[in-house]
Coordinates of C-alpha atoms and ligand atoms in Angstrom, one line a residue:
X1 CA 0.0 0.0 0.0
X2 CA 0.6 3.1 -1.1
X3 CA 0.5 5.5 2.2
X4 CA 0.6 8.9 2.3
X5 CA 2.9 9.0 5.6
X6 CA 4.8 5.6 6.5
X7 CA 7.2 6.7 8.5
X8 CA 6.3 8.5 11.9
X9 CA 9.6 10.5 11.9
X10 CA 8.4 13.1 10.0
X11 CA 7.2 16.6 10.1
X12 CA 3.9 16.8 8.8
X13 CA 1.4 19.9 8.8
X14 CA -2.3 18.7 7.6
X15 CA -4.5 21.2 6.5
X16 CA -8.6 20.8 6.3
X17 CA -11.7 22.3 5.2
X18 CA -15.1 22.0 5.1
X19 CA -15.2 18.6 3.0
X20 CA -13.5 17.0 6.1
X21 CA -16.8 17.7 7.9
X22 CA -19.3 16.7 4.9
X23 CA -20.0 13.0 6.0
X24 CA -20.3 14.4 9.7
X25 CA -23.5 16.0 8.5
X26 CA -22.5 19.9 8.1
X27 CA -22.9 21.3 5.3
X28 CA -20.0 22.6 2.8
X29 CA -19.8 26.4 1.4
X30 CA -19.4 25.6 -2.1
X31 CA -21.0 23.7 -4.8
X32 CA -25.1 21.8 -4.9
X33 CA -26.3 22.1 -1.5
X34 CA -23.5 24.1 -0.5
X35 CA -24.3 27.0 2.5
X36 CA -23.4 30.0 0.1
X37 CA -26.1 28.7 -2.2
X38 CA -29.1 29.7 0.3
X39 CA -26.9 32.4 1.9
X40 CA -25.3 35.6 0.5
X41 CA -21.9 35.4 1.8
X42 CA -21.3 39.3 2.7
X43 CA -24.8 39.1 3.9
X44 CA -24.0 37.1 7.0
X45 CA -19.9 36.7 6.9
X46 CA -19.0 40.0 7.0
X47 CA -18.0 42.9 9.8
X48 CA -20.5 44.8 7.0
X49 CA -23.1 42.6 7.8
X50 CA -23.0 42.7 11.1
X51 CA -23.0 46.4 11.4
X52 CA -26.1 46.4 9.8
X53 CA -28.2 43.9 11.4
X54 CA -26.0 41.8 14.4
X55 CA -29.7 39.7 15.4
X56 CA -29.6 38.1 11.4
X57 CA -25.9 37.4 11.7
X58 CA -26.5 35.8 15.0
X59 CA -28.9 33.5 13.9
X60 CA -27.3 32.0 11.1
X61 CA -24.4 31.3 13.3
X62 CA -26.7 30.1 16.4
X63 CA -28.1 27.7 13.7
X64 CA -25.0 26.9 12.8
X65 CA -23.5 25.8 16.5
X66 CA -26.5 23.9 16.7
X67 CA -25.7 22.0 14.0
X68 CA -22.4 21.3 14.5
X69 CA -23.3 20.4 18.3
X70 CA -25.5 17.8 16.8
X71 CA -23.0 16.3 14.8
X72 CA -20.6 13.9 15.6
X73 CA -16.6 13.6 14.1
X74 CA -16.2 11.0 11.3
X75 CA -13.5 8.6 10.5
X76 CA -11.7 11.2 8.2
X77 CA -11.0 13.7 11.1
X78 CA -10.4 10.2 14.2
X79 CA -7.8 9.1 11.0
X80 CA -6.2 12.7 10.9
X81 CA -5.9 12.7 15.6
X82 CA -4.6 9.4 14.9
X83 CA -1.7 10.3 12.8
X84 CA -0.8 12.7 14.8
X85 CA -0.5 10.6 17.9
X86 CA 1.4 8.1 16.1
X87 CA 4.1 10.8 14.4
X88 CA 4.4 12.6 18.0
X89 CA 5.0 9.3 19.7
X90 CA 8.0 8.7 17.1
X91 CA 9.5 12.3 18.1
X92 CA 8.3 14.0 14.7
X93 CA 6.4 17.3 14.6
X94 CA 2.5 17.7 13.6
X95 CA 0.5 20.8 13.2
X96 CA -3.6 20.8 11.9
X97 CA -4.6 24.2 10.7
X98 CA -8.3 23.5 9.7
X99 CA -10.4 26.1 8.2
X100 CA -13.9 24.6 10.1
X101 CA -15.4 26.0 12.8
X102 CA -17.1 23.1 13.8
X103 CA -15.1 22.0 16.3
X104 CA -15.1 18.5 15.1
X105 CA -11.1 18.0 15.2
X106 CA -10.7 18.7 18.7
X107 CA -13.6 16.4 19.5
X108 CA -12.1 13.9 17.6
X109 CA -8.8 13.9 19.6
X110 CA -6.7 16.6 18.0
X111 CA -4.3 18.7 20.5
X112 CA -2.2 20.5 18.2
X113 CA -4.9 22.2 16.1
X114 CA -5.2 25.9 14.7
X115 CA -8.7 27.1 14.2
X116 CA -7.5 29.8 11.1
X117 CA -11.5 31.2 11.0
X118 CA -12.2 30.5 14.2
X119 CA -14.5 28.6 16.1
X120 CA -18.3 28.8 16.0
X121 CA -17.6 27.2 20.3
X122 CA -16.5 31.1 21.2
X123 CA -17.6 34.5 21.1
X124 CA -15.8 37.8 21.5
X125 CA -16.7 41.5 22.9
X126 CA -16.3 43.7 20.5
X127 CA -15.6 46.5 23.8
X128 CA -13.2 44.8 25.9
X129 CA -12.3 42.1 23.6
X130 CA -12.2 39.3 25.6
X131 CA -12.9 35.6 23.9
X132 CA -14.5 32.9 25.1
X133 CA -16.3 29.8 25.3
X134 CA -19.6 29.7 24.7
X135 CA -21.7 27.0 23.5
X136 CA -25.2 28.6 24.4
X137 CA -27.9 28.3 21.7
X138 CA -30.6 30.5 23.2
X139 CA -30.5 34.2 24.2
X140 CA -31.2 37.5 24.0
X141 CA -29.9 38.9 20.7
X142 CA -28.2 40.5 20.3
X143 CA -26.3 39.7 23.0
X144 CA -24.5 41.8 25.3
X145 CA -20.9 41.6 27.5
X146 CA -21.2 42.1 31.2
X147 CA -17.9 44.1 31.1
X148 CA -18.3 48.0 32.0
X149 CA -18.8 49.1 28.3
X150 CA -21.4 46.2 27.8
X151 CA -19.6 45.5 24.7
X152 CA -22.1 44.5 21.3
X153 CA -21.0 40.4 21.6
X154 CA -19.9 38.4 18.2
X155 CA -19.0 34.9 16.6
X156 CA -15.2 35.0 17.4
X157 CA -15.1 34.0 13.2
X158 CA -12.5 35.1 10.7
X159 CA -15.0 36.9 8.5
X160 CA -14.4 37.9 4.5
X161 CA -12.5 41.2 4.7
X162 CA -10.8 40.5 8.2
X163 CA -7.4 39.3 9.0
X164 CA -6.6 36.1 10.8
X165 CA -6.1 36.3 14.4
X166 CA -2.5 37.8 15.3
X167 CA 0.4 35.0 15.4
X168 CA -1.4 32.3 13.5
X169 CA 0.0 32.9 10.1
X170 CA 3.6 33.4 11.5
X171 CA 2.9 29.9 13.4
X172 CA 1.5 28.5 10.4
X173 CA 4.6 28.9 7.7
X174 CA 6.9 28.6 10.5
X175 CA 5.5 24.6 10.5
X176 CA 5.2 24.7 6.9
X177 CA 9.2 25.5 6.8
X178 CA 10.0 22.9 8.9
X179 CA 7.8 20.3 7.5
X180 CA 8.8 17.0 5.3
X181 CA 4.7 17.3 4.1
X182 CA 1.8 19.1 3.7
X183 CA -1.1 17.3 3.3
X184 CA -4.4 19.5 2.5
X185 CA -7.6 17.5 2.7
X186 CA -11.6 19.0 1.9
X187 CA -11.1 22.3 0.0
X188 CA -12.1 24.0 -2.5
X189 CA -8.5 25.8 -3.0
X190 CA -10.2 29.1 -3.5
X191 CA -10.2 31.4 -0.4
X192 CA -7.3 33.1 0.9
X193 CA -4.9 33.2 2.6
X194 CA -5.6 29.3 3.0
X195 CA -5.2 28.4 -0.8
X196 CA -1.7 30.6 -0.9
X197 CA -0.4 28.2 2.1
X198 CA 0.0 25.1 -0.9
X199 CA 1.5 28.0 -2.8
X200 CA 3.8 28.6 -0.2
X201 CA 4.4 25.3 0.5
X202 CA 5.3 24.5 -3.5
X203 CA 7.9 26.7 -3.6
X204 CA 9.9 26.1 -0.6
X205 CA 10.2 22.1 -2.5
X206 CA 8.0 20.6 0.2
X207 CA 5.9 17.4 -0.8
X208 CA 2.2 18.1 -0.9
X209 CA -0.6 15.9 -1.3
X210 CA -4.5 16.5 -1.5
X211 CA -7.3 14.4 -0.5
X212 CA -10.6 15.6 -1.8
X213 CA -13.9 14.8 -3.8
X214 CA -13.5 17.1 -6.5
X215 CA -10.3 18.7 -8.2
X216 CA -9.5 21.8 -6.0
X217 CA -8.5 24.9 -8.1
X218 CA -5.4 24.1 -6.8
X219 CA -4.5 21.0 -8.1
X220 CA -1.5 21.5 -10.4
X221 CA 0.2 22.2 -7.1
X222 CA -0.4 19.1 -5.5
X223 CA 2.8 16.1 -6.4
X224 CA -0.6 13.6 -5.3
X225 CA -3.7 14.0 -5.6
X226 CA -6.2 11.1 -4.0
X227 CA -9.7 11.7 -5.2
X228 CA -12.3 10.4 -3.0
X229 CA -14.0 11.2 0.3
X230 CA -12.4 11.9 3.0
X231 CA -14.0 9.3 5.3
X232 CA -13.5 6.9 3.4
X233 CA -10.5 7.6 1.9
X234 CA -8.3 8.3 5.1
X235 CA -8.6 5.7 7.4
X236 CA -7.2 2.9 4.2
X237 CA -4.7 5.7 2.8
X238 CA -3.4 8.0 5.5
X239 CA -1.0 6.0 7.8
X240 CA -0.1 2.0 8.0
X241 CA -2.2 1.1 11.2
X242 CA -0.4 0.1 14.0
Ligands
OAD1 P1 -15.8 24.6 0.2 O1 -17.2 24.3 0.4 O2 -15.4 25.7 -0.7 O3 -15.1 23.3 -0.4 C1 -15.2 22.0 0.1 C2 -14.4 21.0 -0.7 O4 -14.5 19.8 -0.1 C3 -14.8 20.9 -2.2 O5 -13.6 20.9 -3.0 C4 -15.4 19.5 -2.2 O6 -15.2 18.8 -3.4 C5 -14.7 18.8 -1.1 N1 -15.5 17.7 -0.4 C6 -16.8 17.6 -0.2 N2 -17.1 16.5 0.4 C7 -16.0 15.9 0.7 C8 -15.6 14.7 1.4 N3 -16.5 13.9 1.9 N4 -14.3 14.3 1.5 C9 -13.4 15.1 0.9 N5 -13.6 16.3 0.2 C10 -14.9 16.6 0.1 O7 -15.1 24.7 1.7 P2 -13.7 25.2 2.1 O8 -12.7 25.0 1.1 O9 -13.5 24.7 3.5 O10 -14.8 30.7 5.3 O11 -14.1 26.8 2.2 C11 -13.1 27.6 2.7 C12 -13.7 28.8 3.4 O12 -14.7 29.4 2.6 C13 -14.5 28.4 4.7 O13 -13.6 28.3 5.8 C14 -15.4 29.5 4.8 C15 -15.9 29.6 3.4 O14 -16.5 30.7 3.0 C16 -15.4 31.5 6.2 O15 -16.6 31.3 6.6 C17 -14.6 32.6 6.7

């Protein structure tokens, strides 16, 4: 068998997106029944948006935490904790930057995880600016901080038109420098700055391979490309089992 990673000694950064989460139940952005089809994205995913009208933003992500609080992790993303408990038993490095919000990596046993967009789990004050947990699906909208401003609270989500949250990027080439492979499984390769990471990673020489349903736009980057789903696909291709 062919495996992606058969040797634990390695460096290996793993990168997801939504189509990790598809046979979980949640729904991806793109594409026939894709979120974006029913949604305008600057209409909810936007600081723009939520200037205008913070109780609709809300909802569609209170809906959303529902959701993903209904859902369970699949095989794809137990495969991907798994791999990195076997190459971090054999003294190698792992890193999983995951575009999802979901939640369902950490869930699935994950430790050394990067939420680049966020996580649907937390909310922020836009006053003080303090983050935190919060998996409450019912309340006042919109809701408001108990610090002394009463800051307007919101989804602590990268949204289009923001930055990522301060250090991540430098954390997230710094792994990609050090890394044997980078392994991008379940997106589209079309939103930035995630797509520019297999850029990034091209050019430096490091081997990439990409695990997904479709093509991504991407693809001429990839030295493999495994087409198939990820929860199937992962647990027969990703690492020899032990
Ligand atoms: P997309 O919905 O753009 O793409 C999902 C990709 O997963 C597609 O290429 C599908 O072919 C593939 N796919 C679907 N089911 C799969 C499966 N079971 N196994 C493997 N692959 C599968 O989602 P992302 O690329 O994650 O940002 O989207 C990137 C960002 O755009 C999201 O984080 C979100 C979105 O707008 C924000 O909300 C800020």
């Amino acid at each position: 068998m062919n495996w992606i990673v058969d040797n634990p000694k390695m460096n290996v950064v793993v990168m997801t997106g939504a189509g990790i989460s598809a046979e979980s139940g949640i729904q991806t952005f793109r594409g026939t029944n894709g979120l974006w089809e029913n949604h305008r994205i600057e209409e909810v995913a936007s600081p723009i948006a939520f200037r205008r009208d913070p109780v609709m933003v809300w909802n569609f992500y209170l809906q959303r935490r529902k959701q993903a609080l209904t859902c369970r992790p699949n095989t794809g993303h137990l495969a991907v904790a798994e791999l990195e408990k076997w190459i971090r038993s054999a003294g190698g490095s792992f890193l999983l930057v995951t575009q999802n919000v979901d939640g369902l990596h950490s869930r699935a046993g994950s430790r050394n995880v990067i939420e680049m967009h966020g996580s649907l789990m937390m909310t922020r004050c836009t006053a003080c600016g303090e983050v935190f947990q919060d998996e409450s699906t019912d309340m006042e909208l919109p809701p408001r901080h108990d610090c002394p401003d009463k800051g307007l609270l919101r989804p602590h989500i990268v949204w289009f038109g923001e930055s990522l949250f301060p250090g991540d990027m430098e954390r997230i080439e710094s792994a990609i420098e050090m890394c044997d492979m980078f392994i991008v499984i379940g997106t589209s390769g079309i939103v930035y700055p995630a797509a520019g990471l297999v850029n990034f990673a091209n050019r430096l020489g490091k081997r990439t391979v990409c695990v997904n349903k479709d093509a991504p736009a991407n693809i001429d980057l990839f030295d493999r490309f495994i087409e198939g789903e990820a929860g199937s696909e992962l647990p027969k291709r990703l690492f020899p089992e032990k």
